[in-house]
Short mmCIF file of C-alpha atoms and ligand atoms in Angstrom, two decimals:
data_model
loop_
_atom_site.label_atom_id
_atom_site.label_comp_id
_atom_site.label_asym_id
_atom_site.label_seq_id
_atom_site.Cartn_x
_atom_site.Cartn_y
_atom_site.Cartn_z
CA UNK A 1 20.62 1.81 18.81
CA UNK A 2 20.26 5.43 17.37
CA UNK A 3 18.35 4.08 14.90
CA UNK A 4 15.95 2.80 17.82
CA UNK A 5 15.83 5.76 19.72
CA UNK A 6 14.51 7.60 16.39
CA UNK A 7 12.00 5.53 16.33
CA UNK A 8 10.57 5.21 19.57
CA UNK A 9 10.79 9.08 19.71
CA UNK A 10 8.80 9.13 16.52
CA UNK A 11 6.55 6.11 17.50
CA UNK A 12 5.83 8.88 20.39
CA UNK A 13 5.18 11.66 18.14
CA UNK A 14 2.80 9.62 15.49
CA UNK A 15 0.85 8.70 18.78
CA UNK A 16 0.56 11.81 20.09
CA UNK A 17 -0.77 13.45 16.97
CA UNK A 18 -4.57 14.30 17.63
CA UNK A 19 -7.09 13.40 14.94
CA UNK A 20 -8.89 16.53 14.76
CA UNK A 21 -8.04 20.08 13.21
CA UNK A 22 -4.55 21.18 12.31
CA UNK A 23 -1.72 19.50 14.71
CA UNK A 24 1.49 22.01 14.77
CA UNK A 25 4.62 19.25 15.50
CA UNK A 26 7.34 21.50 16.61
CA UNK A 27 10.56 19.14 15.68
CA UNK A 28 13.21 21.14 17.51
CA UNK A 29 16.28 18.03 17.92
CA UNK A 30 18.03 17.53 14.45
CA UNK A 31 20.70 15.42 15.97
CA UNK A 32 18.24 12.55 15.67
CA UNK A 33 18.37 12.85 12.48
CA UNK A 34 20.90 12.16 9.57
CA UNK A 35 22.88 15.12 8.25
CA UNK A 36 21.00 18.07 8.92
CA UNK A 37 21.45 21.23 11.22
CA UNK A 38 18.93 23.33 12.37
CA UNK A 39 19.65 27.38 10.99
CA UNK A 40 18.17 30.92 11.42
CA UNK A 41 15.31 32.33 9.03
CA UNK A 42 12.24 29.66 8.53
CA UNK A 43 8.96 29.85 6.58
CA UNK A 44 7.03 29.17 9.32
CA UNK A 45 8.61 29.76 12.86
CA UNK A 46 12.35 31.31 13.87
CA UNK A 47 14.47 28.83 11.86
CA UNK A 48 14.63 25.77 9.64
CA UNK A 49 16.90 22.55 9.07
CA UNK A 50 19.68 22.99 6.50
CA UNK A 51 21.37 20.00 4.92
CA UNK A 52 24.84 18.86 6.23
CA UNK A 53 25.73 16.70 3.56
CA UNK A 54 27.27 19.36 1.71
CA UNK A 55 31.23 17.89 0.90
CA UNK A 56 30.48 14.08 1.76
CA UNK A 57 30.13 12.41 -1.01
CA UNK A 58 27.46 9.41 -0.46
CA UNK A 59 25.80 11.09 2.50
CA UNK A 60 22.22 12.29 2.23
CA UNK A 61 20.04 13.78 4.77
CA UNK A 62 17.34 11.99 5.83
CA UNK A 63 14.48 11.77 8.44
CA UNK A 64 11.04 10.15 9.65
CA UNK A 65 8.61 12.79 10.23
CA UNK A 66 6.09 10.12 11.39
CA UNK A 67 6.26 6.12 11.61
CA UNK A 68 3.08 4.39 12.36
CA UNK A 69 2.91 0.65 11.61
CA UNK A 70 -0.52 0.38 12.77
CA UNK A 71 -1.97 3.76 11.18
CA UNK A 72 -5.41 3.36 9.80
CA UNK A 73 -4.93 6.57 7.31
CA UNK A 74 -5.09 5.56 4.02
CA UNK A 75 -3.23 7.51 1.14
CA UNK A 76 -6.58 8.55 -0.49
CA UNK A 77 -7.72 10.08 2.76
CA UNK A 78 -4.98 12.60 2.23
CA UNK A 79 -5.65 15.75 -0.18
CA UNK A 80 -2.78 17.31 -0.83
CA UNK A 81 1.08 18.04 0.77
CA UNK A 82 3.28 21.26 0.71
CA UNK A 83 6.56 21.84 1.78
CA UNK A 84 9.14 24.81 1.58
CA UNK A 85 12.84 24.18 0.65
CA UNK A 86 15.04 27.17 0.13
CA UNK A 87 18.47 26.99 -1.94
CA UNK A 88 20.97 29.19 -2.71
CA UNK A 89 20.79 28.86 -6.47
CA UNK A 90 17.42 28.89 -8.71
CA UNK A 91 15.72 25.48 -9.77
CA UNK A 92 17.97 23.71 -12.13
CA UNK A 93 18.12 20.71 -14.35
CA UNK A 94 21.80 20.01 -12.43
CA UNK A 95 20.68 20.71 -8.35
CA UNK A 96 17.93 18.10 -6.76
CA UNK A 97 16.40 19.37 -3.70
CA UNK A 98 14.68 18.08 -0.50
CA UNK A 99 12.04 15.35 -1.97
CA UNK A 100 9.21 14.07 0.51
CA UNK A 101 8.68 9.61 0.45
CA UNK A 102 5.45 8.32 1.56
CA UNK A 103 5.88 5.02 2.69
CA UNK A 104 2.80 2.39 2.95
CA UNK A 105 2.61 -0.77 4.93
CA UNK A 106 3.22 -3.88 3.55
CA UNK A 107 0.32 -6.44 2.94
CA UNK A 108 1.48 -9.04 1.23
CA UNK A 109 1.12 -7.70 -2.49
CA UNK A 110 3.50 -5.72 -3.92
CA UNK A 111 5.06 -4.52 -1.82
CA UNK A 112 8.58 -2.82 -2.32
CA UNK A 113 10.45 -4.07 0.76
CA UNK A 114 8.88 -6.54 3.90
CA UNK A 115 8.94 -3.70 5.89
CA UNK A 116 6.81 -1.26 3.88
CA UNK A 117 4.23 -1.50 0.99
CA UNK A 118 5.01 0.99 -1.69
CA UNK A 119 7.56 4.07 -1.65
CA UNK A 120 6.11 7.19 -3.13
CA UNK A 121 8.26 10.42 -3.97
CA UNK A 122 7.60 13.70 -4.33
CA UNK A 123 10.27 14.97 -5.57
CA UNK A 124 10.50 19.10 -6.99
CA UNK A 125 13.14 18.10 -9.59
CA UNK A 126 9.96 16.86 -11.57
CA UNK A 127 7.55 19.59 -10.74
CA UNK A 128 5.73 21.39 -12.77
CA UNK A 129 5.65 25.51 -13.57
CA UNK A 130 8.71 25.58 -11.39
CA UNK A 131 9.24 29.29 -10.43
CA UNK A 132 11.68 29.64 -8.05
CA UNK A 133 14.20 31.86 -6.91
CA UNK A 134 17.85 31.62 -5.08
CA UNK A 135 18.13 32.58 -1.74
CA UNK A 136 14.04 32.52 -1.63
CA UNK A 137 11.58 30.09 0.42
CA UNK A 138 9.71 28.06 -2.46
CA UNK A 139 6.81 26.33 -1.82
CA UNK A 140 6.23 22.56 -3.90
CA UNK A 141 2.70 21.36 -3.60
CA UNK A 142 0.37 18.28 -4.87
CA UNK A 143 -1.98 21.33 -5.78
CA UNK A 144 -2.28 22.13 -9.08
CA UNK A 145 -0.60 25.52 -10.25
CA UNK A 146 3.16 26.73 -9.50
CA UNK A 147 5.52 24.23 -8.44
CA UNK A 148 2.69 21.17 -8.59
CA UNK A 149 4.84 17.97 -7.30
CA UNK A 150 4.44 15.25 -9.80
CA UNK A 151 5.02 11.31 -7.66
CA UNK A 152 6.43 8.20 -8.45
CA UNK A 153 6.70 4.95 -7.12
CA UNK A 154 10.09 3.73 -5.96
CA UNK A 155 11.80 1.84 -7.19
CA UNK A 156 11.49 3.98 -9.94
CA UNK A 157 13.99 6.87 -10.60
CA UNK A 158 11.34 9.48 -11.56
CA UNK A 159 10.13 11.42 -14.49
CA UNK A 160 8.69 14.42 -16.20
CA UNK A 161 5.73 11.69 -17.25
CA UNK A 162 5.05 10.65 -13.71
CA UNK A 163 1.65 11.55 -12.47
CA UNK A 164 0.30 14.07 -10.25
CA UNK A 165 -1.21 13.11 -6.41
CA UNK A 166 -4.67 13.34 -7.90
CA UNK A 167 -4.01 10.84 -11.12
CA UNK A 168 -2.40 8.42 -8.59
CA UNK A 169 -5.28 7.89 -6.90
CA UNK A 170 -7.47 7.87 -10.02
CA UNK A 171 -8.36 4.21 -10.66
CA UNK A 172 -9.40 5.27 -14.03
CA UNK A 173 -5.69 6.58 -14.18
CA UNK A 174 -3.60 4.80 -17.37
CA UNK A 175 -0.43 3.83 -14.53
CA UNK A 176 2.62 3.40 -17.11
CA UNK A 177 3.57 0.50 -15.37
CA UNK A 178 7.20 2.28 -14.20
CA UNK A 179 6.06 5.54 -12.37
CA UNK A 180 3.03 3.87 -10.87
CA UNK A 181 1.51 0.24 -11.12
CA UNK A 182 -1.72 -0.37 -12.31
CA UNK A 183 -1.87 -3.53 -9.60
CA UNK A 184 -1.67 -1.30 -6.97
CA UNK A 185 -4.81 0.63 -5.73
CA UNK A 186 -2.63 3.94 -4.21
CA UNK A 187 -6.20 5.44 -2.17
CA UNK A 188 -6.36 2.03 -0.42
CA UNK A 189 -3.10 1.71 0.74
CA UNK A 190 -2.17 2.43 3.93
CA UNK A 191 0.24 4.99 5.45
CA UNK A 192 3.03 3.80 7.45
CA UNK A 193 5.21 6.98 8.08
CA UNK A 194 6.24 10.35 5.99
CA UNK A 195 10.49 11.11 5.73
CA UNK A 196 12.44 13.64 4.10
CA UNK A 197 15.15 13.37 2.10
CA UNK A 198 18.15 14.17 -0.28
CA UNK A 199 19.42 11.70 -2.75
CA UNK A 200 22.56 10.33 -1.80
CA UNK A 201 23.56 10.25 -5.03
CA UNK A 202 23.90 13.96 -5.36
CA UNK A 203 24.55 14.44 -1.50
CA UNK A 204 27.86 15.99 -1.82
CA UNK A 205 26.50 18.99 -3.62
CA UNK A 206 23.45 19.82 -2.30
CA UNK A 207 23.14 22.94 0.02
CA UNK A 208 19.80 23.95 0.91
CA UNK A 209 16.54 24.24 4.16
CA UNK A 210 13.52 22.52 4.42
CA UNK A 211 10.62 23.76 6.43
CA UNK A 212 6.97 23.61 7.11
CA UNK A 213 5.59 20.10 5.58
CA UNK A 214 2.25 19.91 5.77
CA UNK A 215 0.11 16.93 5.18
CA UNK A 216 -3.70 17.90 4.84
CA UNK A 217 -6.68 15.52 4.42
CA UNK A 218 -9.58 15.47 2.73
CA UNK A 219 -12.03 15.81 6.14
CA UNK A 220 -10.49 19.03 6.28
CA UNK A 221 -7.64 18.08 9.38
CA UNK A 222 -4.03 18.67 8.17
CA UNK A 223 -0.56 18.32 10.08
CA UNK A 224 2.23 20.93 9.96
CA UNK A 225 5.83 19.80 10.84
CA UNK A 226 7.43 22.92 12.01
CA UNK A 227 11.36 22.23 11.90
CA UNK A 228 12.80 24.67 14.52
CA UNK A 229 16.36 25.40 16.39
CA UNK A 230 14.67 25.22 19.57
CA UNK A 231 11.13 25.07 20.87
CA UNK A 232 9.61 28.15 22.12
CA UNK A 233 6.86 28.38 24.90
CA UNK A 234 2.98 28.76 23.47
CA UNK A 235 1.72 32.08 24.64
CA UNK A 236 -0.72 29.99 26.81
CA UNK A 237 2.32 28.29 28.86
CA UNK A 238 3.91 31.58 28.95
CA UNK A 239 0.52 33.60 30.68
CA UNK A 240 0.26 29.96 32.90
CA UNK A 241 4.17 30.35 33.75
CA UNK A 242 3.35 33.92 34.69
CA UNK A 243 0.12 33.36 36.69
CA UNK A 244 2.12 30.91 38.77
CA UNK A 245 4.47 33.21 39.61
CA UNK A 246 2.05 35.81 40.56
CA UNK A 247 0.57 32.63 42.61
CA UNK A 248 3.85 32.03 43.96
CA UNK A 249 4.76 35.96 44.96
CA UNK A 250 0.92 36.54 46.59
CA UNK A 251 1.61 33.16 48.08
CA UNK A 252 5.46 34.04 49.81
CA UNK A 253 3.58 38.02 51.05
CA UNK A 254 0.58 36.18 52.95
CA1 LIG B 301 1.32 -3.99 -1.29
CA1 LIG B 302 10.48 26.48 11.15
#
């Protein structure tokens, strides 16, 4: 049932997202989602979500940014995606982080599940030029430079040899068979939903926030998920809530 009520609040939120320009999603209610806890200080906004999975062993945080069965967006329409974790040690070989999974829909070839087509990970524990610092926001991008997210396809576990966002949707990419499959053409495939995640595996040690994920495309629209404690008011609403009470007050003297 909770499960459910995720979904038609994020079957909501994938609908509601415009197709023009960048589309700020404020996501302000982490109780509908798995072991996290919204928390002062954010890259973008007041605050962040901060993994509760700290001390349970086989828990992991997890949730759907977006679920769209019938979304038309195909993975090569999208040019790049960021996101900003922040831990209180430096990168390690021994810590794992927040990783992002792309999920496609299933068509019949394939696919990983019968629910979804392939699983794709970005995960910062293969990134490369890491440069990051304790206590610090980092930001991991598909963009080549620091911190450039490498992806692989579950079920794979991952690599240092996987390939970047751009060689994954290279057809003329050499797919090692493991990482990425040469039978699947990535840029065609389309996008069922975006989640966030820690691996369960390491779930009982993990301390860290995630904030601002950010999807852009290549016709220049992007979305930003803003994870927040609570919403606050646009300026707009705020002048609108204040001309209606000036309304209200001229309205109460004539
Ligand atoms: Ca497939
Ligand atoms: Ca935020």
């Amino acid at each position: 049932m909770k499960q459910l009520r995720k979904l038609v609040v994020l079957g909501i939120l994938a609908c509601s997202l415009p197709s023009l320009a960048t589309t700020i999603t404020t996501l302000d209610d982490s109780s509908l989602f798995d072991n996290v806890a919204a928390q002062p200080g954010g890259s973008i906004g007041d605050s962040s979500w901060q993994a509760t999975s700290f001390g349970t062993p086989g828990a992991k945080s997890f949730g759907w940014l977006n679920f769209d069965p019938a979304s038309s967006i195909m993975l090569g329409d999208i040019s790049a995606v960021r996101f900003d974790t922040n831990k209180p040690i430096s990168h390690n070989s021994s810590e794992n982080d927040f990783y992002l999974s792309l999920y496609t829909q299933a068509d019949g070839s394939n696919d990983g599940a019968g629910w979804y087509g392939n699983r794709l990970n970005l995960d910062p524990f293969y990134a490369i030029n890491i440069d990051s610092t304790a206590d610090s926001w980092t930001t991991w991008s598909t963009d080549a430079g620091t911190n450039q997210l490498r992806v692989y396809d579950y079920p794979a576990a991952g690599s240092y040899t996987a390939p970047t966002w751009d060689e994954l949707l290279d057809p003329g990419y050499s797919d090692d068979g493991v990482n990425s499959l040469a039978e699947v053409d990535y840029a065609s495939e389309k996008l069922l939903g975006i989640a966030f995640s820690t691996g369960s595996a390491w779930g009982d040690s993990f301390m860290g926030a995630l904030d601002n994920i950010v999807i852009e495309f290549s016709n220049g629209d992007s979305w930003v998920f803003d994870l927040e404690a609570s919403s606050v008011p646009e300026p707009t609403s705020v002048l609108l809530l204040g001309a209606g009470m000036l309304l209200l007050r001229l309205g109460r003297r004539s």
